[in-house]
Coordinates of C-alpha atoms and ligand atoms in Angstrom, one line a residue:
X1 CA 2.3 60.5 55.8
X2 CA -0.4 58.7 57.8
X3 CA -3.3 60.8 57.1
X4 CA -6.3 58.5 55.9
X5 CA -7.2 58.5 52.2
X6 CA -11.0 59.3 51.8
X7 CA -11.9 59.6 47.9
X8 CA -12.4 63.4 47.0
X9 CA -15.7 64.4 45.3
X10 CA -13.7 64.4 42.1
X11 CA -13.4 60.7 41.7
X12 CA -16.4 59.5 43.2
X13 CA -17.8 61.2 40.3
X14 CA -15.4 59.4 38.3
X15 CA -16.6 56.3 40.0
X16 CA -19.7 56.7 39.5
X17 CA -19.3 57.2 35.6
X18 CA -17.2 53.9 35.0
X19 CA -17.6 52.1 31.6
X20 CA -20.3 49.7 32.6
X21 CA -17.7 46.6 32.0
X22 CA -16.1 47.0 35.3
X23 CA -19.5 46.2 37.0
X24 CA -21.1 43.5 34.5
X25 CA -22.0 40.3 36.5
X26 CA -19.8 38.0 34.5
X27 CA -17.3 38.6 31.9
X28 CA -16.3 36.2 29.0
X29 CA -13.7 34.6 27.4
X30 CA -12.8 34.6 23.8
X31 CA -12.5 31.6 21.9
X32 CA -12.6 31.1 17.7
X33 CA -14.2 34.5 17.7
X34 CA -17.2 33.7 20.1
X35 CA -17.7 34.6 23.7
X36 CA -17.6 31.8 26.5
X37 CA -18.0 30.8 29.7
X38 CA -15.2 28.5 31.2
X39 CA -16.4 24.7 30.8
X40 CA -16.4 24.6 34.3
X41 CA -18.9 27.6 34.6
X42 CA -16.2 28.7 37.7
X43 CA -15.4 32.2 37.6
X44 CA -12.5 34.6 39.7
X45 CA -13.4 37.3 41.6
X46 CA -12.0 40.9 40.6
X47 CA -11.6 43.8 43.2
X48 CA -11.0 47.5 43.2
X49 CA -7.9 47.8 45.0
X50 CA -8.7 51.8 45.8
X51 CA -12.1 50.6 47.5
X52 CA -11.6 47.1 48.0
X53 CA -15.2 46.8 46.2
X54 CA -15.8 43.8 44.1
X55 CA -16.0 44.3 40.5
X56 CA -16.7 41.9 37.3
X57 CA -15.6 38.1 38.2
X58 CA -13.7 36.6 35.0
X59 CA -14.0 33.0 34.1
X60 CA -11.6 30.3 36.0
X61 CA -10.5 28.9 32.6
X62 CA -8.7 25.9 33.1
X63 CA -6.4 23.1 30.7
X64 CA -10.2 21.9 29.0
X65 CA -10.4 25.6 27.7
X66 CA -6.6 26.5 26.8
X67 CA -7.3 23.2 24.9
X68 CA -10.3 24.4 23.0
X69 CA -8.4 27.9 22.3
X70 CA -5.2 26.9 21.0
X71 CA -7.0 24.6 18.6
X72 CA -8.8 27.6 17.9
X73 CA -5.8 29.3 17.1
X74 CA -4.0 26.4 15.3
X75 CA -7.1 25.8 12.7
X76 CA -6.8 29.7 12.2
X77 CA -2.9 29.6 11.9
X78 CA -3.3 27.4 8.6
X79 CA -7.1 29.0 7.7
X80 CA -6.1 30.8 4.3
X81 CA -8.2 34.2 6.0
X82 CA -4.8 34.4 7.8
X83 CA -2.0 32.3 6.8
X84 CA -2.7 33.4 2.9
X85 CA -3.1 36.8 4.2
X86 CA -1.4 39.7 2.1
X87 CA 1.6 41.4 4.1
X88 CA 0.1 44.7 3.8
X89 CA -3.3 43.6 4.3
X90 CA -1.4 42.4 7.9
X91 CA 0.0 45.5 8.3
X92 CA -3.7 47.3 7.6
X93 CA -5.1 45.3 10.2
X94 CA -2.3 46.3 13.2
X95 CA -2.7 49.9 12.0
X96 CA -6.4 49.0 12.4
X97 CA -5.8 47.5 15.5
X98 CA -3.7 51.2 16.7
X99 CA -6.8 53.1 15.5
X100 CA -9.3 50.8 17.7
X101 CA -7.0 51.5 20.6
X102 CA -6.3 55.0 20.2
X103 CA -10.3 55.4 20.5
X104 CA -11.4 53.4 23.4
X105 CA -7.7 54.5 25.1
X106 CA -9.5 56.3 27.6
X107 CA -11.9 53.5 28.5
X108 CA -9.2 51.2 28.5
X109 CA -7.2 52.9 31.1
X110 CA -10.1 53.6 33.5
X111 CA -10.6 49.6 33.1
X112 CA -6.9 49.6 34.2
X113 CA -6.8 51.9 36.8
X114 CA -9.9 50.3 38.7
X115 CA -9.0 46.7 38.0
X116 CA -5.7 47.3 39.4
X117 CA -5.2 50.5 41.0
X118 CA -2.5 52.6 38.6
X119 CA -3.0 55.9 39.0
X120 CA -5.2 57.3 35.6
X121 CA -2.1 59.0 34.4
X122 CA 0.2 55.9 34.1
X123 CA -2.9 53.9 32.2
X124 CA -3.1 56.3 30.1
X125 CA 0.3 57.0 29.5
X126 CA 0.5 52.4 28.6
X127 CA -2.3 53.0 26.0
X128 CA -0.3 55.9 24.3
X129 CA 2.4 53.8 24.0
X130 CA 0.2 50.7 23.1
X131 CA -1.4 52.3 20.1
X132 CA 2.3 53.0 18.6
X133 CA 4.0 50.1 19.3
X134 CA 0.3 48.8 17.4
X135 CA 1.8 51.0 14.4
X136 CA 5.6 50.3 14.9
X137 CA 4.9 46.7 14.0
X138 CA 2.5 47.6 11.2
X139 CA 5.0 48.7 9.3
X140 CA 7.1 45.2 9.5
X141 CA 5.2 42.8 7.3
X142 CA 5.7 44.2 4.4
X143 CA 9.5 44.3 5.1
X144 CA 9.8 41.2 6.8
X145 CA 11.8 39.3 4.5
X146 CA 14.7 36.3 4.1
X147 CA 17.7 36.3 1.8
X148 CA 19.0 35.1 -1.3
X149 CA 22.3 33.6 -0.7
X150 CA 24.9 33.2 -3.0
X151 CA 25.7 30.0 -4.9
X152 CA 26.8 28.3 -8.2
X153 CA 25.1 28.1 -11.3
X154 CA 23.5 24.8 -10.5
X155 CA 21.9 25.7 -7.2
X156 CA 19.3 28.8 -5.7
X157 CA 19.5 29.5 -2.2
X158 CA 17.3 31.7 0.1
X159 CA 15.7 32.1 3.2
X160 CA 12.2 32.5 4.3
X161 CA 11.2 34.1 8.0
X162 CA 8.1 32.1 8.6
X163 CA 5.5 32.5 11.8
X164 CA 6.2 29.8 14.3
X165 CA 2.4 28.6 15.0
X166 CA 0.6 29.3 18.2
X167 CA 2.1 31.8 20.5
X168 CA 1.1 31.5 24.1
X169 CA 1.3 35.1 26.2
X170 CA 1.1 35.5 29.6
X171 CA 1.7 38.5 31.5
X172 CA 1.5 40.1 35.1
X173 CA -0.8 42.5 36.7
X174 CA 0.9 45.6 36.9
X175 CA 0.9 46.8 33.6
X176 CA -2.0 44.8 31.8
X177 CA -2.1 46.9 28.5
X178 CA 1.6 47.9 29.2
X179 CA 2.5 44.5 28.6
X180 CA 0.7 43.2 26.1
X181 CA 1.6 45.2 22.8
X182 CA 5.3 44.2 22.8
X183 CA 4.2 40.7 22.4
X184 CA 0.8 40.9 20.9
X185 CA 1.6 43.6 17.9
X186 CA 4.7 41.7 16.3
X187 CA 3.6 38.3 17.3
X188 CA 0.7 39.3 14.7
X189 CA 2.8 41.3 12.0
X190 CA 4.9 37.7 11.5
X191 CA 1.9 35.6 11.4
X192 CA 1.3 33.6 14.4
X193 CA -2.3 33.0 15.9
X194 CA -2.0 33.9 19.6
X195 CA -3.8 32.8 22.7
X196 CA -4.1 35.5 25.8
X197 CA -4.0 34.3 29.4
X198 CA -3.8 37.8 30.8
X199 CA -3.0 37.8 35.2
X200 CA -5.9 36.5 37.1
X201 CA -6.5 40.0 39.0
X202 CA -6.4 41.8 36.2
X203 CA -8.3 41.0 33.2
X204 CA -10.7 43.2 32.4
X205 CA -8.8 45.5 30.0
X206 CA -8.2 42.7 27.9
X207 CA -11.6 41.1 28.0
X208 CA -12.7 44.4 26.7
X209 CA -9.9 44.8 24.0
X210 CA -10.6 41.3 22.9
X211 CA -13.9 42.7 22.1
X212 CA -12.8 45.6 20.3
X213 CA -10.8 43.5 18.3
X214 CA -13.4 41.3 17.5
X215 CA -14.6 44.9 15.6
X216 CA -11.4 44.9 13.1
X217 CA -10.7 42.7 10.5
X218 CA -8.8 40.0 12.5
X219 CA -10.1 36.5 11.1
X220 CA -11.8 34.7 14.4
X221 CA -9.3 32.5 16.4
X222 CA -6.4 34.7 15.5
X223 CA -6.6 36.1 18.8
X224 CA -8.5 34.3 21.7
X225 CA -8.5 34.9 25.3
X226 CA -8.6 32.8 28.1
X227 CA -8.7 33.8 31.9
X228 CA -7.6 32.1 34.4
X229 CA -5.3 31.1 37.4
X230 CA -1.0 30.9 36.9
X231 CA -1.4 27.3 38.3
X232 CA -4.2 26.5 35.9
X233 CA -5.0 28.0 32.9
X234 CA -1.0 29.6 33.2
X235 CA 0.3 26.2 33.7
X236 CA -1.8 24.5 30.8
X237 CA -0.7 26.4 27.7
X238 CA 3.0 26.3 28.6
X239 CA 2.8 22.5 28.6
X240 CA 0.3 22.5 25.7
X241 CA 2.0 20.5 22.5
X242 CA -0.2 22.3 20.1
X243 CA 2.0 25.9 21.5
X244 CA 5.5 26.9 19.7
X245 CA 6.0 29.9 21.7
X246 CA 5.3 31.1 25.5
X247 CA 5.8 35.1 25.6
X248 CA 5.9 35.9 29.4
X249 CA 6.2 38.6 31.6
X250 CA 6.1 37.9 35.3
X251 CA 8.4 37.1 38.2
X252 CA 11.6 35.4 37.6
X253 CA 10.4 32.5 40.2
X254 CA 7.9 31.6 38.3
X255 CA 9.8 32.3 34.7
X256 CA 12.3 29.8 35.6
X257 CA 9.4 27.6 36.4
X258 CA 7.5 28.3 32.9
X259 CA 11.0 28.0 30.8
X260 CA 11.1 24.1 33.1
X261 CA 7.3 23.1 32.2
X262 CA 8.5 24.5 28.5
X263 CA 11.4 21.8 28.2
X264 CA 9.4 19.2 28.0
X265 CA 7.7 20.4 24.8
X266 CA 10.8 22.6 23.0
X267 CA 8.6 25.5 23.3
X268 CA 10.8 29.0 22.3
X269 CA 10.7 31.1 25.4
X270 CA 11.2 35.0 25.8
X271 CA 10.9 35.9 29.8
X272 CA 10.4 39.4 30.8
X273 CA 11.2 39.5 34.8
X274 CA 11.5 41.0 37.7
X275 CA 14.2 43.7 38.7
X276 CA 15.8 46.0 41.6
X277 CA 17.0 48.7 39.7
X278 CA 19.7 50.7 40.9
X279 CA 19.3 54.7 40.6
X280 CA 22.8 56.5 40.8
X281 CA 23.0 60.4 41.6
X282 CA 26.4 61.8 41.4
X283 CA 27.1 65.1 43.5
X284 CA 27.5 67.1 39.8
X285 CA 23.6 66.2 39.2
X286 CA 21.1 68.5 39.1
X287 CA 19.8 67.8 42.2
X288 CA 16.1 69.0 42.1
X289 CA 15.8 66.7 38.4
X290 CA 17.1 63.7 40.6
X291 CA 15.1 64.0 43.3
X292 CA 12.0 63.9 40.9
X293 CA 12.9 61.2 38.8
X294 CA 14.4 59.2 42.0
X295 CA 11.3 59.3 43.7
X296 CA 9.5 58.2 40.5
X297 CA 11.7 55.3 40.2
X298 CA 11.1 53.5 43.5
X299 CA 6.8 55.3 43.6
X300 CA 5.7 55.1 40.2
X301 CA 2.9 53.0 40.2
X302 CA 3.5 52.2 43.4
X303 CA 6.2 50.7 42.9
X304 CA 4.8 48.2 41.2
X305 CA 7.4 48.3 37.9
X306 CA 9.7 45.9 36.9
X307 CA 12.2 48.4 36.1
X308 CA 10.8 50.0 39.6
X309 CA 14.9 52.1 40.9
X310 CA 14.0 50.6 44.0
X311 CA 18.2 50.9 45.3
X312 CA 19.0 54.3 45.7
X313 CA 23.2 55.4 45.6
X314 CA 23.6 59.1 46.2
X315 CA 27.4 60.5 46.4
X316 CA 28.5 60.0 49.8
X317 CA 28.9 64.5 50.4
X318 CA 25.4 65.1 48.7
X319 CA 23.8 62.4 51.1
X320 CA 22.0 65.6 53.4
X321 CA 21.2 67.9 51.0
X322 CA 19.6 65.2 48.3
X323 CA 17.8 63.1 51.0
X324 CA 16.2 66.5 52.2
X325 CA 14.7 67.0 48.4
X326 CA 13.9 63.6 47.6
X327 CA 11.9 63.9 50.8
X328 CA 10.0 67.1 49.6
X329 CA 9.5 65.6 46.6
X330 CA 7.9 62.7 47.9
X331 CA 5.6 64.8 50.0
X332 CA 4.2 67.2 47.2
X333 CA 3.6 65.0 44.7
X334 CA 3.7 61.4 45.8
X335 CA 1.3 61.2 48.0
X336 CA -1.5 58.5 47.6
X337 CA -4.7 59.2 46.0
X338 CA -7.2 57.4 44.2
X339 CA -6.1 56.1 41.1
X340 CA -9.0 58.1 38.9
X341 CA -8.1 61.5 40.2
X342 CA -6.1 63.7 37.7
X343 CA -2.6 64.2 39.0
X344 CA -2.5 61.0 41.5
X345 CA 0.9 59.6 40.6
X346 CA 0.9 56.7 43.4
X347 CA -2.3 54.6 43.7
X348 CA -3.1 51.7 45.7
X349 CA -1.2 48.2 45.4
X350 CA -2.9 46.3 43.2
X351 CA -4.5 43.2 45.5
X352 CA -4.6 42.1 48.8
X353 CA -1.5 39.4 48.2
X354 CA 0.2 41.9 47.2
X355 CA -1.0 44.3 50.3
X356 CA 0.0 41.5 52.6
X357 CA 3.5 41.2 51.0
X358 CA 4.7 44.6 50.6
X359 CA 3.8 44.8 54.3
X360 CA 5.2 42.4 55.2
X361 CA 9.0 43.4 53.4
X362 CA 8.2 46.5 55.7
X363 CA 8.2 43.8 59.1
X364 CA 11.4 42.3 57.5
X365 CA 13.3 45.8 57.1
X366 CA 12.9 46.4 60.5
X367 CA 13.8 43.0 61.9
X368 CA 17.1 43.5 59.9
X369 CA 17.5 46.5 61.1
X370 CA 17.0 49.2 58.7
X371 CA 15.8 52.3 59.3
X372 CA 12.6 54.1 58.0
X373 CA 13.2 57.3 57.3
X374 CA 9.6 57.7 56.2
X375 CA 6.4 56.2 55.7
X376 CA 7.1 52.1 56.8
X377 CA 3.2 51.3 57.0
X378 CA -0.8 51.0 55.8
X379 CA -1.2 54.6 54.4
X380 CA -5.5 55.3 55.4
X381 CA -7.7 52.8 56.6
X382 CA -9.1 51.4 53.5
X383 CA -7.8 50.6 50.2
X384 CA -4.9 48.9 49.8
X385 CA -2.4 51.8 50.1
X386 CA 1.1 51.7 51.3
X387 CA 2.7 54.9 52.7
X388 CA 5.8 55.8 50.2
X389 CA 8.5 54.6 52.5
X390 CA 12.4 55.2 51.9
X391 CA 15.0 53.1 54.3
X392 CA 18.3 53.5 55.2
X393 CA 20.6 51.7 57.0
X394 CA 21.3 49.2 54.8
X395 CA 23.3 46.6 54.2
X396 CA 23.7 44.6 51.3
X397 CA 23.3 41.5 52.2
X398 CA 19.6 42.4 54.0
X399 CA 16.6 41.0 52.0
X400 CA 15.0 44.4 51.3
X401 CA 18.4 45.2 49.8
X402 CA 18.1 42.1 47.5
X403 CA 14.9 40.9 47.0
X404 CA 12.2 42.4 44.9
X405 CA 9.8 43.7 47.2
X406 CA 7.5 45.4 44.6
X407 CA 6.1 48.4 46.7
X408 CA 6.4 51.6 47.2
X409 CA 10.0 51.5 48.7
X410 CA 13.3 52.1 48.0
X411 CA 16.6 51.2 50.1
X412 CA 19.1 54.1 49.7
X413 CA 23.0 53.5 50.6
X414 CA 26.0 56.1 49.7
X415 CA 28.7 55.4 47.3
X416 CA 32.4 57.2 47.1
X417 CA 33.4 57.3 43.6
X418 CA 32.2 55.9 40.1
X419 CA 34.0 52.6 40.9
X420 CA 32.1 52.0 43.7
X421 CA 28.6 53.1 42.5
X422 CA 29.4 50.6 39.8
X423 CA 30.2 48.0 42.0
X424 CA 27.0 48.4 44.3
X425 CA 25.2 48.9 41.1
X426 CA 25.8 45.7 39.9
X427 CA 26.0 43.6 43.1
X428 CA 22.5 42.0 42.4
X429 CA 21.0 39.3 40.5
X430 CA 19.0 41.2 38.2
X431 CA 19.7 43.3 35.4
X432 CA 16.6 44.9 34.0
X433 CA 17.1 48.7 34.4
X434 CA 19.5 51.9 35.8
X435 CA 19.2 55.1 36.1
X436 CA 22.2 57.3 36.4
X437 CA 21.8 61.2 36.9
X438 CA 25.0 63.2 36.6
X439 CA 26.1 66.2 34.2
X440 CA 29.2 65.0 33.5
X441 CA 29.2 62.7 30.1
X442 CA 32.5 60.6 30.8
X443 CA 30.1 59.8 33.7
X444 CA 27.5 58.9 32.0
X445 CA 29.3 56.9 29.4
X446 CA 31.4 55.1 32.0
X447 CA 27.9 53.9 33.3
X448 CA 26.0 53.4 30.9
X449 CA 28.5 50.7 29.3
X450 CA 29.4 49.2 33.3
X451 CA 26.0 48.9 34.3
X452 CA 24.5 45.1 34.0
X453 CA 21.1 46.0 32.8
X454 CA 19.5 45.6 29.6
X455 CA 18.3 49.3 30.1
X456 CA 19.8 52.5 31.0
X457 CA 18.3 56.0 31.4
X458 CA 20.9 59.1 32.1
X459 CA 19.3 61.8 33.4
X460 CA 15.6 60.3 33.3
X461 CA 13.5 57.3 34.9
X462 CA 11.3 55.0 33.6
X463 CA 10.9 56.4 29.6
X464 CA 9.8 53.0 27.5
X465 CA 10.2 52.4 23.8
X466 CA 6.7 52.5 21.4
X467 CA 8.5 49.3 20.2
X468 CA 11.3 50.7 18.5
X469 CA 13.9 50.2 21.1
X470 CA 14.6 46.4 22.4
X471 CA 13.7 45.9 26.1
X472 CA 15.2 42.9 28.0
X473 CA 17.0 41.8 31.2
X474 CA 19.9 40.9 32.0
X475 CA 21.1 38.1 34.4
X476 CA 17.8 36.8 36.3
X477 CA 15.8 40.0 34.6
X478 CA 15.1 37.7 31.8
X479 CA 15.7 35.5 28.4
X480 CA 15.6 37.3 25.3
X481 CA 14.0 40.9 23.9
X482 CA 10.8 42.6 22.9
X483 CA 10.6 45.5 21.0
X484 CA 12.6 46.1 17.5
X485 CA 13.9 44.0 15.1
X486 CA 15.2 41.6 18.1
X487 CA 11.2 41.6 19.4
X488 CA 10.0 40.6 16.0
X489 CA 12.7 37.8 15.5
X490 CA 11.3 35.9 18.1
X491 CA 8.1 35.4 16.5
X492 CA 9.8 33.9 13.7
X493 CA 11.7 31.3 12.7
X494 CA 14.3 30.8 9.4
X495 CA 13.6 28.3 6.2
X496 CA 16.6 27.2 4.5
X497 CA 15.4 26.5 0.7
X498 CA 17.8 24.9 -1.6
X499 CA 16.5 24.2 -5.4
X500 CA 18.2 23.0 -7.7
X501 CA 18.3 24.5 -11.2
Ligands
LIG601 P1 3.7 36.1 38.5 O1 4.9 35.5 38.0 O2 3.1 35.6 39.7 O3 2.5 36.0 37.4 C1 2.6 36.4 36.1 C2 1.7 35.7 35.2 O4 2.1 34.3 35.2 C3 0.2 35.7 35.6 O5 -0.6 35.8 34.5 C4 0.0 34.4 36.3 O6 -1.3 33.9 36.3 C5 0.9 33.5 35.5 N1 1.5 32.3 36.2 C6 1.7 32.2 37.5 N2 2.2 30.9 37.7 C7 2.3 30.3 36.5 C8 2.7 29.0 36.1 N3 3.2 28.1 37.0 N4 2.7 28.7 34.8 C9 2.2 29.6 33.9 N5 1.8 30.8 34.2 C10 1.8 31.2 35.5 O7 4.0 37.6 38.5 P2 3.1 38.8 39.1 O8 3.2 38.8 40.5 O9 1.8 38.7 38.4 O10 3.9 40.1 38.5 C11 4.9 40.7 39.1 C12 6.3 40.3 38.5 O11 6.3 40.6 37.1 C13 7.4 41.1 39.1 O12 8.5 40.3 39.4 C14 7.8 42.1 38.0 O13 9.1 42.6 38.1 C15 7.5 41.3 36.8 N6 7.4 42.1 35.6 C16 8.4 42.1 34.7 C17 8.3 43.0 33.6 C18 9.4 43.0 32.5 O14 9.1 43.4 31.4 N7 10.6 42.5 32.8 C19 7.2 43.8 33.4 C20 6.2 43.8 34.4 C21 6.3 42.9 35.5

């Protein structure tokens, strides 16, 4: 797999058709419903990881301009357009907001796919789910209600669930309209104003949406977006007084940092982090189903998925016979292509830090003392593609085995019976995701309740909720849910009213 990726005729035609966002001189931000300029008139540079072409900068918003959005957002939390809002009118406007998606979902994904190099399939496949996890949460304001607790004849005593104020959200690259619904969508159906700092790289899908949002009924400054650095712009609205909540998605280094700077100010925190997934094939799995969703696990999006099944335990007698499909597998359909042509399921990585460190995880395996049983390298010569690259050889204290690398690349090991494959399972500090193929269901039980993961998928990889199921890590994976009645709870908060009669 070293052959050198050239862009086929289909998707330089696909290229040359791009929404004309991608290539506008300089983007804006959204702030009280009007489009800005950072104060600082500084902007970021955005590049096309396929063709390492430069594309739209975004403004280098910094603490001046979180300030001017989450006052924004406050004057619309209390603005009477929002806060005296009807429920249903609340729920009209999230279906509304599922509609708008549902018809620039195609746009949106190519502004994905460019911006950060997921194959067209997979941005499509994040908008799907964007528009109905838009509608899942539609339907909770009208039912999001307290209770009326009992009492004597002298006293009445209920609950309200009331919005918590200004919701900061900051998410990573990888999955920029992936990310965003679970937090957006109920963060809106319980009444909160929001303000998006979206990952620096990877922007333009959301300077886009903001605009299509600006096309719905939303009352200006219930949704405003500022771009910017982590270090800046990041860094400023998790210490911002005027901001209840911090909704984050990102590595677990700079979580912990976030839930530090969030002390200070008793800011609620839900983290979404990172992960190294184990994927668990038993010798009674179907074999050729295992192999598929195996090599999705550790390749999808190149890798580049928190829930990525980046550790690999096959059943110590099936080691030959499944390493032999996997590595078919790999060869017919996950070879690197450019992210806009139909059927590419592994792009590019998505920037050149993240180029530099995937490559470099590769120097580290070998310095410990793995072996690469295939790829290991640069895939072409331009782009920032990485060669799908398995290793064995492992050992589990090695840093490949225990680190995140986010890449292409998995680390497989062998395990001899279910006690073992849970114990190698769980020996990490993560706990986002596992997937577990086997046919037998006292198997799968077994797992699925041993396994230290806040997800677990028998028999498939990588299926995520439209918002009905909750998603969260365990251990270092993360601090609290999204999705379901869990991921709308944490945009609320409980009102104890006592009257007496
Ligand atoms: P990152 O932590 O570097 O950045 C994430 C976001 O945080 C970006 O918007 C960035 O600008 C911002 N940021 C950086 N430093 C900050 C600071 N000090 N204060 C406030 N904001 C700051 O992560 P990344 O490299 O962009 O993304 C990859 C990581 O995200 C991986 O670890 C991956 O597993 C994780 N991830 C987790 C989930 C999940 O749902 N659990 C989903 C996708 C990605």
């Amino acid at each position: 797999m070293t052959a050198s990726v050239s862009l086929p005729p289909v998707a330089e035609a696909a290229r040359r058709a791009l929404p004309a966002f991608v290539r506008a001189r300089e983007q804006m931000m959204w702030i009280g419903g009007r489009q800005v300029a950072a104060a600082s008139g500084r902007t970021l540079p955005n590049t096309d990881p396929a063709t390492e072409e430069a594309l739209a900068g975004v403004p280098r918003g910094e603490a001046a301009d979180v300030d001017a959005a989450v006052r924004a957002a406050r004057a619309a939390f209390t603005d009477p357009a929002w806060a005296g809002m009807s429920p249903d009118r609340r729920g009209r406007i999230l279906n509304r907001i599922a509609d708008v998606i549902e018809k620039h979902a195609d746009e949106l994904a190519t502004i994905d796919s460019v911006n950060m190099g997921a194959p067209h399939r997979v941005t499509t496949h994040m908008l799907a789910e964007a528009s109905e996890t838009f509608r899942y949460y539609a339907g909770w304001p009208t039912k999001l209600s307290g209770v009326a607790v009992p009492a004597g004849n002298d006293h009445m005593l209920y609950t309200r669930k009331e919005p918590l104020g200004v919701v900061g959200v900051i998410w990573a690259w990888n999955g920029p309209m992936g990310q965003l619904p679970g937090k957006l969508a109920p963060a809106l159906a319980a009444g909160n104003t929001v303000v998006l700092k979206p990952a620096e790289t990877a922007s333009l899908s959301t300077l886009r949406l903001a605009e299509l949002l600006a096309t719905t009924d939303l009352p200006a400054g219930v949704v405003n977006v500022v771009t910017g650095l982590g270090s800046e712009a990041g860094q400023a609205l998790v210490g911002h007084p005027g901001v209840a909540k911090i909704a984050f998605t990102g590595s677990t280094a700079t979580g912990k940092a976030v839930q530090r700077l969030a002390t200070d100010t008793l800011k609620r925190v839900t983290l979404e982090l990172g992960g190294k997934s184990p994927s668990v094939v038993f010798a009674d799995a179907d074999l050729d189903a295992a192999a598929r969703g195996v090599a999705a696990g550790f390749l999808g999006n190149a890798g580049q998925a928190c829930v990525a099944g980046s550790r690999v335990f096959v059943e110590e007698g099936i080691r030959e016979e499944f390493v032999q499909k996997l590595l078919k597998t790999m060869e017919a359909a996950f070879t690197p292509g450019d992210p806009l042509t139909p059927g590419t399921l592994v792009g590019p990585v998505s920037n050149k830090a993240q180029f530099d460190r995937v490559s470099s995880y590769l120097d580290i395996a070998r310095q410990e003392g793995a072996n690469v049983v295939t790829g290991g390298g640069r895939f072409g010569d331009h782009g920032y593609f990485i060669a799908p690259t398995l290793l064995d050889n492992v050992r589990p204290g090695m840093r490949v085995v225990r680190e995140e690398i986010f890449g292409p690349v998995g680390v497989l090991s062998t395990f001899t019976d279910l006690d073992d494959a849970i114990a190698q399972a769980n020996d990490t500090d993560y706990g986002l995701a596992a997937s577990v193929w086997t046919t037998n269901l006292t198997t799968a039980h077994r797992m699925a309740a041993a396994i230290e993961a806040g997800t677990v998928w028998v028999n498939s990889w990588g299926q995520m909720s439209t918002g009905n199921l909750p998603f969260g890590g365990y251990k270092q994976s993360g601090l609290g849910y999204e999705g379901g009645l869990e991921g709308l709870d944490a945009y609320t908060q409980a009102k104890a009213v006592r009257i007496t009669l």
